[in-house]
Amino acid sequence: MAAPGMAAAGERVSESGVSGSSASGGSYNPPSHTAANIISQHGNLEAGTESGETAKIAGRLMLRRVQGKVAFGTLQDSTGRIQVFAPAQSTPSFEEFCECSIGDWLEVEGEIMTTRRGELSVRVDRWQLLASTRHPFPDKWHGLADTDTRYRRRYLDLWVTEETRATFNLRSKLSSHIRRWLEDRGYQEVETPILHAIAGGAHAKPFVTHHEALDCDLYLRVAPELYLKRLVVGGMERVFEMGRVFRNEGLSPRHNPEFTLLELYAAYSDYTHMMMLSQELIQHLARTLVGSEQLIYNGRELNLGGDWCRVSMLDVIAEGIQEHLSLETPRDRLVELAQKYDIETQDWWGPGKLICEIYEKTCEADIWEPTFVVDYPSEVSPLAMECPDKPGWTQRFELIIAGREVANAFSELVDPGEQRSRFEAQNANREHGDVEAMLIDEDYLRALEYGMPPTGGLGIGIDRLVALLADCQSLRDVLLFPTLRPED
RNA sequence: GCCCCUCUAGCUCAAUUGGCAGAGCAACGGACUCUUAAUCCGCAGGUUCUGGGUUCGAGUCCCAGGGGGGGUACCA
């Protein structure tokens, strides 16, 4: 039964897109059923029978088969597709119903029944055009093939590409499972500033903007790290933030200038705890969202089960290039190796930076099974605590899966004096021309001076994790609206 | 940034060696009372991404530019 004042069944919505229901003050009774509801409740209704139950459904008309005095339509909503059955005899404004375009939004109300051929359907006892499409829909069989159109008109892609819907449904569930899982373990979600006076927390070039009233430049955050750690100083023992960060760098199938980063910090913890936590979280997500810890990624088996391998960066390099390196390896030899692998070295790079570059260039992409690469040089880890027994190396790991860095974590550097000298080293790099080097953040140092307990921190690239679980090769396929050059 | 590939009707795609730009779907007109990408008949649809050039003749070859994709660099 339509709401009072609602457009009469079959009445076409006016060109402005406002339906007759506006006279009633905009009240609208939502559908009683979804396509999935009807299928799950009446999926085994025998052919040629009526259920005696009435449903109101809404969605877009995706297919249409008019056959003289009877018409069939396929209505799609967020849960799937269901046929609507319209015999001329009983369908109000039958001719107008037949004129609906593929892509039009319809509301259909009627008895749930099956056709003689056994197709579960909603009979069109009442119907209403909710919104019409003024652009023809893509080919009903081939859909959209042009990636440009798919990315630019995601509102269309979502209707015609099943995989797109599946990927973004998975992504939504992933976010919500992460939140629940962390909250169950005592982590508290927070929101920290996106506009930073000093863009810190990662080695990256920030986007710059300007605040008029304060007349100062501000930067879009490259990481929430320094604010989250201030919160640990403030007594929030377990915090996380899952939000967008911005890095002014190139686009690629594995990079987008804005991406979603989960960062979490736990007081009284260290990087070994973060290994367990990231492993358990990702395994939980795989089981819940994919149904298994054994994935197929890019046509290749990927096993996320069991305890993940831990191997030091130097051991990875030793296996990869058959040469044992250390911070004591003569600089000339490191430079020679780096150049052998087409790395453009800089004079001011120390041994730690050279070793890390060699690792990333020669080894990282070849690591397939989940692997914690541990022990990163202090030189490239200005916010991580040094290993007590290995000067020059930090208690840090990166989690590599399918050749991609999925997580980065360390035992946080909590000593303000040490942190200041690390910042100063970064500053020296900046003077050498490293525009991505971190700036000295005096307030962050002051926070550390108030005292920060031993803390473990973890960052997970959410887009990459979704790509892994959804078997997508490009980040653009897991971003609803990937960054593209503006049209025209 | 650089390198390679690509762009034809609203959508998906053809077009032989450089020789009249075509089909299916969608749209439009018609037939059809159980279809499943309905079917059948008919009709219409084009700045071949843009601008130059070579040629009797360019969708096709050449140059420049634009969009997109992939690779590479930077990075997560």
XYZ file of C-alpha atoms (C1' of nucleotides) in Angstrom:
564
model
C 0.000 0.000 0.000
C 1.454 3.294 -1.073
C 1.788 6.105 1.428
C -0.894 8.788 1.261
C 0.024 11.382 -1.281
C 2.476 9.090 -3.007
C 2.415 9.028 -6.783
C -0.194 6.716 -8.219
C 1.106 3.380 -9.341
C 2.684 3.656 -12.745
C 3.017 7.412 -12.706
C 6.253 8.547 -14.271
C 8.478 10.726 -12.206
C 8.702 14.244 -13.567
C 11.763 15.380 -15.512
C 13.136 17.092 -12.441
C 13.399 13.699 -10.817
C 11.027 14.681 -8.029
C 8.282 12.134 -7.638
C 4.655 12.809 -6.840
C 5.387 11.929 -3.245
C 6.857 15.371 -2.633
C 3.316 16.632 -2.032
C 3.236 14.547 1.126
C 6.260 16.339 2.518
C 8.744 13.868 1.111
C 7.646 10.879 3.137
C 8.583 7.614 1.544
C 7.988 4.077 2.673
C 11.093 2.016 2.103
C 10.966 -1.383 0.406
C 9.829 -4.319 2.526
C 12.226 -6.787 0.904
C 15.529 -7.024 -0.888
C 16.250 -9.376 -3.753
C 18.298 -11.538 -1.386
C 15.483 -11.617 1.222
C 13.032 -12.943 -1.322
C 15.428 -15.545 -2.674
C 16.311 -16.820 0.791
C 12.680 -16.897 1.955
C 11.036 -18.272 -1.187
C 13.912 -19.838 -3.079
C 12.227 -23.213 -3.281
C 8.764 -22.112 -4.284
C 7.458 -24.546 -6.909
C 7.064 -23.420 -10.503
C 3.769 -21.731 -11.281
C 2.729 -21.005 -7.708
C 1.855 -17.912 -5.715
C 3.261 -17.472 -2.246
C 0.379 -15.448 -0.817
C 2.948 -12.952 0.447
C 3.405 -9.436 -0.904
C 6.711 -7.644 -1.204
C 7.804 -4.137 -2.084
C 11.199 -3.981 -3.730
C 13.232 -1.247 -5.341
C 16.245 -1.094 -7.591
C 17.402 -0.514 -11.105
C 15.895 -2.256 -14.114
C 18.850 -4.137 -15.584
C 17.125 -6.370 -18.152
C 13.765 -6.157 -19.827
C 11.812 -8.695 -21.853
C 8.534 -7.450 -23.238
C 6.486 -10.105 -24.925
C 3.227 -8.653 -26.109
C 0.784 -8.883 -23.253
C 3.300 -9.899 -20.642
C 6.620 -8.349 -19.640
C 9.531 -9.459 -17.518
C 12.117 -7.289 -15.924
C 15.231 -7.966 -13.889
C 15.502 -5.625 -10.956
C 18.852 -5.268 -9.217
C 19.407 -3.898 -5.729
C 22.398 -3.909 -3.407
C 21.795 -7.565 -2.560
C 21.322 -9.045 -6.031
C 18.772 -9.520 -8.762
C 15.151 -10.584 -8.798
C 12.706 -10.899 -11.679
C 9.556 -8.791 -11.822
C 6.615 -10.237 -13.721
C 4.079 -7.942 -15.386
C 1.018 -9.385 -17.105
C -0.837 -6.694 -19.086
C -4.115 -7.772 -17.552
C -3.181 -6.825 -13.996
C -0.280 -4.389 -14.297
C -1.291 -0.744 -13.860
C -0.160 1.454 -16.771
C 1.265 -1.589 -18.521
C 2.395 0.337 -21.629
C 4.331 2.836 -19.511
C 5.890 0.001 -17.551
C 7.123 -1.521 -20.800
C 8.684 1.791 -21.772
C 10.990 1.934 -18.765
C 14.633 2.050 -19.774
C 17.363 -0.249 -18.659
C 18.956 1.642 -15.801
C 15.762 3.262 -14.494
C 15.114 3.046 -10.753
C 11.815 1.311 -10.086
C 9.767 0.460 -7.085
C 7.636 -2.649 -7.546
C 5.059 -4.009 -5.163
C 3.204 -7.266 -5.565
C 2.856 -10.907 -4.767
C 5.915 -13.113 -4.572
C 5.335 -15.920 -7.074
C 7.034 -18.146 -9.577
C 6.487 -18.167 -13.332
C 5.563 -21.301 -15.225
C 9.221 -21.799 -15.967
C 9.917 -21.595 -12.249
C 11.624 -18.213 -12.024
C 11.071 -16.594 -8.640
C 9.455 -13.209 -9.282
C 7.559 -10.317 -7.808
C 4.340 -9.706 -9.712
C 3.886 -6.044 -10.625
C 0.666 -5.195 -8.808
C 1.801 -1.620 -8.243
C 4.875 0.143 -9.506
C 6.487 3.530 -9.575
C 9.367 5.085 -11.459
C 11.704 6.447 -8.767
C 14.344 7.936 -11.049
C 15.125 7.637 -14.705
C 18.523 7.413 -16.354
C 19.164 9.914 -19.076
C 22.274 8.116 -20.259
C 22.085 4.724 -21.941
C 23.432 1.947 -19.751
C 26.443 -0.091 -20.879
C 26.014 -3.266 -22.893
C 23.903 -5.565 -20.752
C 26.131 -8.549 -21.477
C 29.647 -7.137 -21.841
C 29.320 -4.351 -19.309
C 32.166 -1.850 -19.055
C 35.620 -2.807 -20.293
C 37.251 0.607 -20.434
C 39.072 1.049 -17.135
C 39.036 4.803 -17.456
C 35.233 4.863 -17.579
C 35.029 2.309 -14.784
C 37.169 4.473 -12.477
C 35.645 7.806 -13.463
C 32.035 6.619 -13.368
C 32.192 4.264 -10.448
C 28.466 4.838 -9.900
C 27.961 3.007 -13.182
C 30.694 0.415 -12.708
C 29.113 -0.650 -9.409
C 25.931 -1.594 -11.260
C 27.434 -3.450 -14.152
C 30.583 -5.055 -12.756
C 29.993 -7.809 -10.239
C 33.664 -7.945 -9.170
C 33.602 -4.260 -8.312
C 30.674 -4.744 -5.958
C 32.327 -7.802 -4.415
C 35.617 -5.986 -3.836
C 34.057 -2.987 -2.160
C 31.767 -5.132 -0.068
C 34.855 -6.959 1.109
C 36.570 -3.680 1.821
C 33.677 -2.410 3.943
C 33.602 -5.622 5.921
C 37.349 -5.506 6.375
C 37.206 -2.050 7.970
C 34.456 -3.067 10.302
C 36.159 -6.339 11.294
C 39.407 -4.547 12.017
C 37.628 -2.090 14.288
C 35.762 -4.827 16.146
C 38.857 -6.997 16.473
C 40.941 -4.160 17.880
C 38.194 -2.926 20.185
C 37.856 -6.474 21.538
C 41.525 -6.234 22.493
C 41.202 -2.946 24.313
C 42.222 -0.590 21.499
C 40.482 2.750 21.395
C 39.818 4.484 18.081
C 40.866 8.126 17.869
C 40.988 10.879 15.297
C 44.079 13.029 15.084
C 44.697 16.071 12.890
C 45.021 15.735 9.140
C 46.342 19.278 8.828
C 49.850 19.271 10.252
C 52.119 22.214 10.865
C 55.029 19.773 10.579
C 54.491 16.747 8.354
C 56.175 13.996 10.321
C 56.013 10.296 10.993
C 57.142 9.040 7.611
C 59.770 9.634 4.996
C 57.545 11.225 2.351
C 56.850 14.439 0.515
C 53.687 16.138 1.823
C 50.966 18.119 0.058
C 51.051 21.748 1.145
C 48.059 23.953 1.778
C 47.546 27.328 3.364
C 45.427 28.428 6.265
C 44.135 31.955 5.680
C 43.265 33.023 9.223
C 46.534 31.814 10.721
C 48.401 32.848 7.569
C 50.602 29.796 7.667
C 51.288 26.800 5.475
C 49.889 23.514 6.671
C 50.607 20.034 5.379
C 48.290 17.108 4.784
C 49.536 14.359 7.061
C 51.869 11.724 5.683
C 51.281 9.615 8.808
C 49.391 9.973 12.102
C 52.297 8.459 14.037
C 53.555 11.394 16.064
C 50.059 12.374 17.256
C 49.141 8.814 18.202
C 52.306 8.502 20.271
C 51.488 11.792 21.991
C 48.266 10.049 23.024
C 50.232 7.174 24.545
C 52.147 9.798 26.513
C 48.699 11.095 27.467
C 47.779 7.737 28.960
C 45.788 6.194 26.135
C 47.529 2.879 26.469
C 46.092 1.259 23.360
C 45.042 3.507 20.503
C 44.444 3.153 16.817
C 43.482 5.317 13.911
C 42.423 4.087 10.509
C 42.458 7.000 8.167
C 43.621 8.651 5.044
C 47.184 9.842 4.651
C 48.575 11.831 1.749
C 51.915 11.562 0.037
C 52.879 13.739 -2.856
C 54.355 10.990 -4.971
C 53.747 9.178 -8.208
C 50.808 6.966 -9.091
C 51.211 3.295 -9.858
C 49.251 0.080 -9.447
C 50.672 -0.024 -5.913
C 50.552 3.692 -5.061
C 47.871 6.313 -4.785
C 48.558 9.829 -3.465
C 45.920 9.309 -0.778
C 45.643 5.946 0.877
C 44.311 4.404 4.048
C 46.686 3.611 6.833
C 45.896 1.767 10.040
C 48.245 2.738 12.813
C 48.051 1.347 16.302
C 50.139 1.767 19.428
C 50.264 -0.308 22.579
C 52.019 0.721 25.757
C 54.007 -1.961 27.612
C 54.641 -3.671 24.306
C 57.310 -4.027 21.632
C 57.815 -5.090 18.043
C 57.631 -8.816 18.782
C 54.093 -8.267 20.110
C 53.317 -6.352 16.934
C 54.414 -9.357 14.882
C 51.959 -11.592 16.705
C 49.242 -8.998 16.490
C 49.607 -8.350 12.770
C 49.761 -12.060 12.024
C 46.659 -12.825 14.079
C 44.736 -9.866 12.662
C 45.492 -10.659 9.033
C 44.804 -14.362 9.508
C 41.514 -13.487 11.179
C 40.566 -11.238 8.274
C 41.456 -13.893 5.706
C 39.379 -16.527 7.501
C 36.430 -14.203 7.990
C 36.391 -12.463 4.626
C 37.817 -15.038 2.234
C 36.911 -18.108 4.273
C 40.446 -19.489 4.259
C 44.058 -18.703 5.063
C 45.006 -20.277 1.728
C 44.557 -17.599 -0.914
C 45.068 -17.377 -4.617
C 46.779 -14.140 -5.520
C 47.545 -13.262 -9.106
C 47.004 -16.886 -10.075
C 49.477 -18.153 -7.493
C 48.879 -19.922 -4.192
C 49.532 -17.816 -1.133
C 49.446 -19.412 2.293
C 48.737 -17.015 5.153
C 48.439 -19.797 7.712
C 50.847 -20.842 10.473
C 53.562 -18.767 12.082
C 55.172 -16.405 9.652
C 58.872 -16.520 8.936
C 61.140 -13.962 10.626
C 64.397 -13.125 8.938
C 66.826 -10.271 9.339
C 67.404 -7.836 6.520
C 71.066 -8.858 6.308
C 70.143 -12.540 6.001
C 67.625 -11.748 3.273
C 70.311 -9.866 1.378
C 72.862 -12.643 1.919
C 70.490 -15.127 0.354
C 69.420 -12.755 -2.399
C 72.801 -11.583 -3.649
C 75.102 -14.203 -2.115
C 77.075 -11.672 -0.126
C 77.140 -10.970 3.585
C 76.902 -7.277 4.303
C 77.089 -5.318 7.567
C 77.407 -1.754 8.740
C 81.154 -2.419 8.757
C 81.276 -3.385 5.065
C 83.517 -0.794 3.375
C 81.418 2.018 1.976
C 83.053 1.663 -1.421
C 81.820 -1.922 -1.633
C 78.255 -0.925 -0.676
C 78.238 1.848 -3.266
C 79.638 -0.523 -5.874
C 76.895 -3.061 -5.143
C 74.186 -0.394 -5.148
C 75.304 0.863 -8.525
C 75.451 -2.697 -9.838
C 71.723 -2.867 -9.117
C 70.973 0.485 -10.771
C 70.514 2.437 -7.542
C 71.343 6.112 -7.824
C 73.408 6.578 -4.688
C 73.951 9.867 -2.873
C 77.193 10.961 -1.251
C 75.553 11.568 2.087
C 74.005 8.093 2.307
C 75.463 6.108 5.150
C 75.899 2.321 5.215
C 72.405 1.778 6.690
C 70.689 3.624 3.856
C 72.827 1.826 1.249
C 72.032 -1.587 2.747
C 68.315 -0.814 2.934
C 68.300 0.348 -0.703
C 70.080 -2.821 -1.810
C 67.552 -4.923 0.091
C 64.561 -3.127 -1.403
C 65.931 -3.228 -4.909
C 67.082 -6.832 -4.995
C 65.079 -8.839 -2.476
C 61.772 -7.356 -1.395
C 59.735 -8.125 -4.519
C 60.826 -11.773 -4.459
C 59.420 -12.506 -1.004
C 56.098 -14.280 -1.601
C 54.959 -15.983 1.607
C 54.265 -13.664 4.559
C 57.640 -12.735 6.032
C 58.715 -10.434 8.813
C 61.900 -8.779 7.658
C 63.440 -7.650 10.950
C 66.266 -5.365 12.034
C 66.307 -2.183 10.006
C 69.230 0.251 10.087
C 68.761 3.128 12.555
C 69.710 5.479 9.755
C 66.428 4.767 7.927
C 64.332 4.332 11.089
C 64.405 7.655 12.930
C 61.435 6.813 15.173
C 62.411 3.262 16.144
C 64.283 2.040 19.194
C 67.744 0.584 18.691
C 68.443 -3.063 19.442
C 70.286 -3.042 22.778
C 72.802 -5.594 21.526
C 73.169 -4.331 17.937
C 74.147 -0.680 17.700
C 73.059 0.890 14.421
C 70.102 -1.475 14.081
C 66.534 -1.008 15.307
C 63.795 -3.227 16.677
C 61.747 -2.834 13.538
C 60.110 -5.088 10.974
C 58.316 -4.802 7.720
C 55.796 -7.463 6.824
C 56.175 -8.500 3.200
C 53.435 -10.509 1.487
C 53.445 -11.286 -2.221
C 56.398 -8.969 -2.718
C 54.666 -5.992 -1.194
C 55.155 -4.197 2.069
C 51.894 -4.641 3.962
C 52.948 -3.543 7.439
C 55.724 -1.665 9.154
C 56.280 -1.752 12.914
C 58.764 -1.108 15.626
C 59.497 -0.792 19.260
C 59.023 2.927 19.577
C 61.934 5.189 20.359
C 60.868 6.757 23.657
C 64.127 8.414 24.748
C 63.849 12.172 24.059
C 67.591 12.744 23.835
C 68.085 9.933 21.377
C 65.039 11.095 19.412
C 66.478 14.591 19.169
C 69.746 13.353 17.723
C 67.834 11.154 15.215
C 65.818 14.190 14.137
C 69.031 16.154 13.787
C 70.450 13.461 11.541
C 67.282 13.705 9.433
C 67.718 17.443 9.308
C 71.244 17.003 7.981
C 69.847 14.802 5.218
C 67.363 17.511 4.374
C 70.205 19.969 4.015
C 71.771 17.502 1.592
C 68.607 17.724 -0.494
C 66.449 14.938 0.927
C 63.089 16.753 0.755
C 61.372 13.809 2.425
C 63.531 13.831 5.539
C 61.690 14.499 8.789
C 61.731 17.902 10.440
C 62.443 18.405 14.107
C 59.119 18.395 15.934
C 59.833 20.198 19.197
C 56.435 19.523 20.710
C 56.818 15.817 20.036
C 60.186 15.889 21.790
C 58.590 17.745 24.701
C 55.930 15.041 24.899
C 58.662 12.396 25.101
C 60.320 14.462 27.827
C 57.178 14.033 29.901
C 57.837 10.295 29.628
C 56.601 7.600 27.276
C 56.433 3.984 28.432
C 57.906 1.173 26.341
C 55.551 1.025 23.374
C 55.054 -1.038 20.257
C 53.589 0.514 17.127
C 52.252 -0.939 13.911
C 51.125 0.479 10.593
C 49.187 -1.518 7.995
C 48.462 -0.352 4.464
C 44.761 -1.085 4.259
C 44.449 -0.682 0.497
C 47.215 -3.185 -0.107
C 45.680 -5.599 2.363
C 42.326 -5.363 0.590
C 44.053 -5.885 -2.763
C 45.685 -9.010 -1.369
C 42.473 -10.493 0.007
C 40.358 -9.481 -2.997
C 42.999 -10.675 -5.488
C 43.317 -7.267 -7.134
C 46.563 -6.415 -8.933
C 45.989 -2.669 -8.902
C 45.196 -0.403 -5.975
C 42.786 1.411 -8.265
C 40.527 -1.592 -8.080
C 40.250 -1.269 -4.298
C 39.773 2.509 -4.258
C 36.231 3.642 -5.003
C 37.509 6.815 -6.598
C 41.185 6.443 -7.444
C 43.174 9.580 -8.137
C 43.059 10.356 -11.873
C 43.942 13.335 -13.950
C 40.909 15.669 -13.916
C 38.779 15.444 -17.050
C 39.246 18.306 -19.549
C 59.813 12.230 -14.896
C 61.187 8.436 -18.689
C 59.889 3.940 -21.905
C 56.174 0.765 -24.279
C 51.024 -0.178 -25.599
C 46.205 1.777 -26.539
C 41.951 5.211 -28.129
C 36.468 3.470 -34.093
C 28.390 4.607 -32.689
C 25.801 5.289 -25.712
C 28.279 0.035 -24.596
C 31.262 -4.362 -26.533
C 34.048 -4.965 -30.771
C 35.168 -5.467 -36.575
C 37.272 -3.005 -40.937
C 42.589 -7.758 -45.577
C 48.365 -4.440 -48.697
C 46.601 2.622 -47.671
C 40.815 1.824 -51.428
C 32.780 3.197 -50.186
C 33.556 3.088 -41.786
C 30.488 -2.199 -40.198
C 28.098 -5.825 -36.572
C 25.786 -7.154 -31.815
C 23.572 -4.842 -27.634
C 21.225 -0.113 -26.140
C 17.816 3.740 -28.469
C 13.594 4.477 -31.956
C 9.002 2.174 -34.951
C 6.294 -2.511 -35.352
C 4.826 -8.050 -34.074
C 4.405 -11.319 -29.940
C 0.326 -13.766 -23.005
C 5.873 -17.302 -19.423
C 10.704 -14.689 -20.880
C 15.920 -15.626 -18.833
C 21.674 -11.561 -22.846
C 13.865 -13.250 -25.008
C 12.913 -13.603 -30.319
C 11.455 -11.616 -35.167
C 10.795 -7.373 -38.800
C 12.114 -2.321 -39.704
C 14.702 2.333 -38.828
C 18.365 5.441 -37.235
C 22.983 6.227 -35.184
C 30.163 8.568 -36.614
C 34.786 15.291 -35.708
C 37.497 6.931 -36.257
C 40.699 11.291 -29.227
C 42.721 16.370 -31.222
C 45.900 19.139 -34.657
C 49.295 18.874 -38.574
C 51.837 15.983 -42.583
C 52.727 12.141 -46.682
C 49.339 10.359 -50.637
C 45.022 10.425 -56.251
C 43.062 8.446 -51.616
C 44.452 7.808 -44.301
C 40.596 4.472 -39.071
C 45.213 2.345 -41.176
C 51.594 5.453 -42.487
C 54.640 9.885 -40.186
C 55.033 14.158 -36.491
C 53.067 16.823 -32.259
C 49.484 17.037 -28.360
C 45.554 14.761 -25.016
C 43.121 10.527 -22.163
C 43.872 5.649 -20.324
C 46.784 1.126 -19.256
C 51.457 -1.346 -18.215
C 56.615 -0.902 -16.927
C 60.373 2.081 -14.527
C 61.889 5.861 -10.791
C 60.255 7.797 -5.768
C 57.491 5.443 -2.003
C 53.573 2.205 1.707
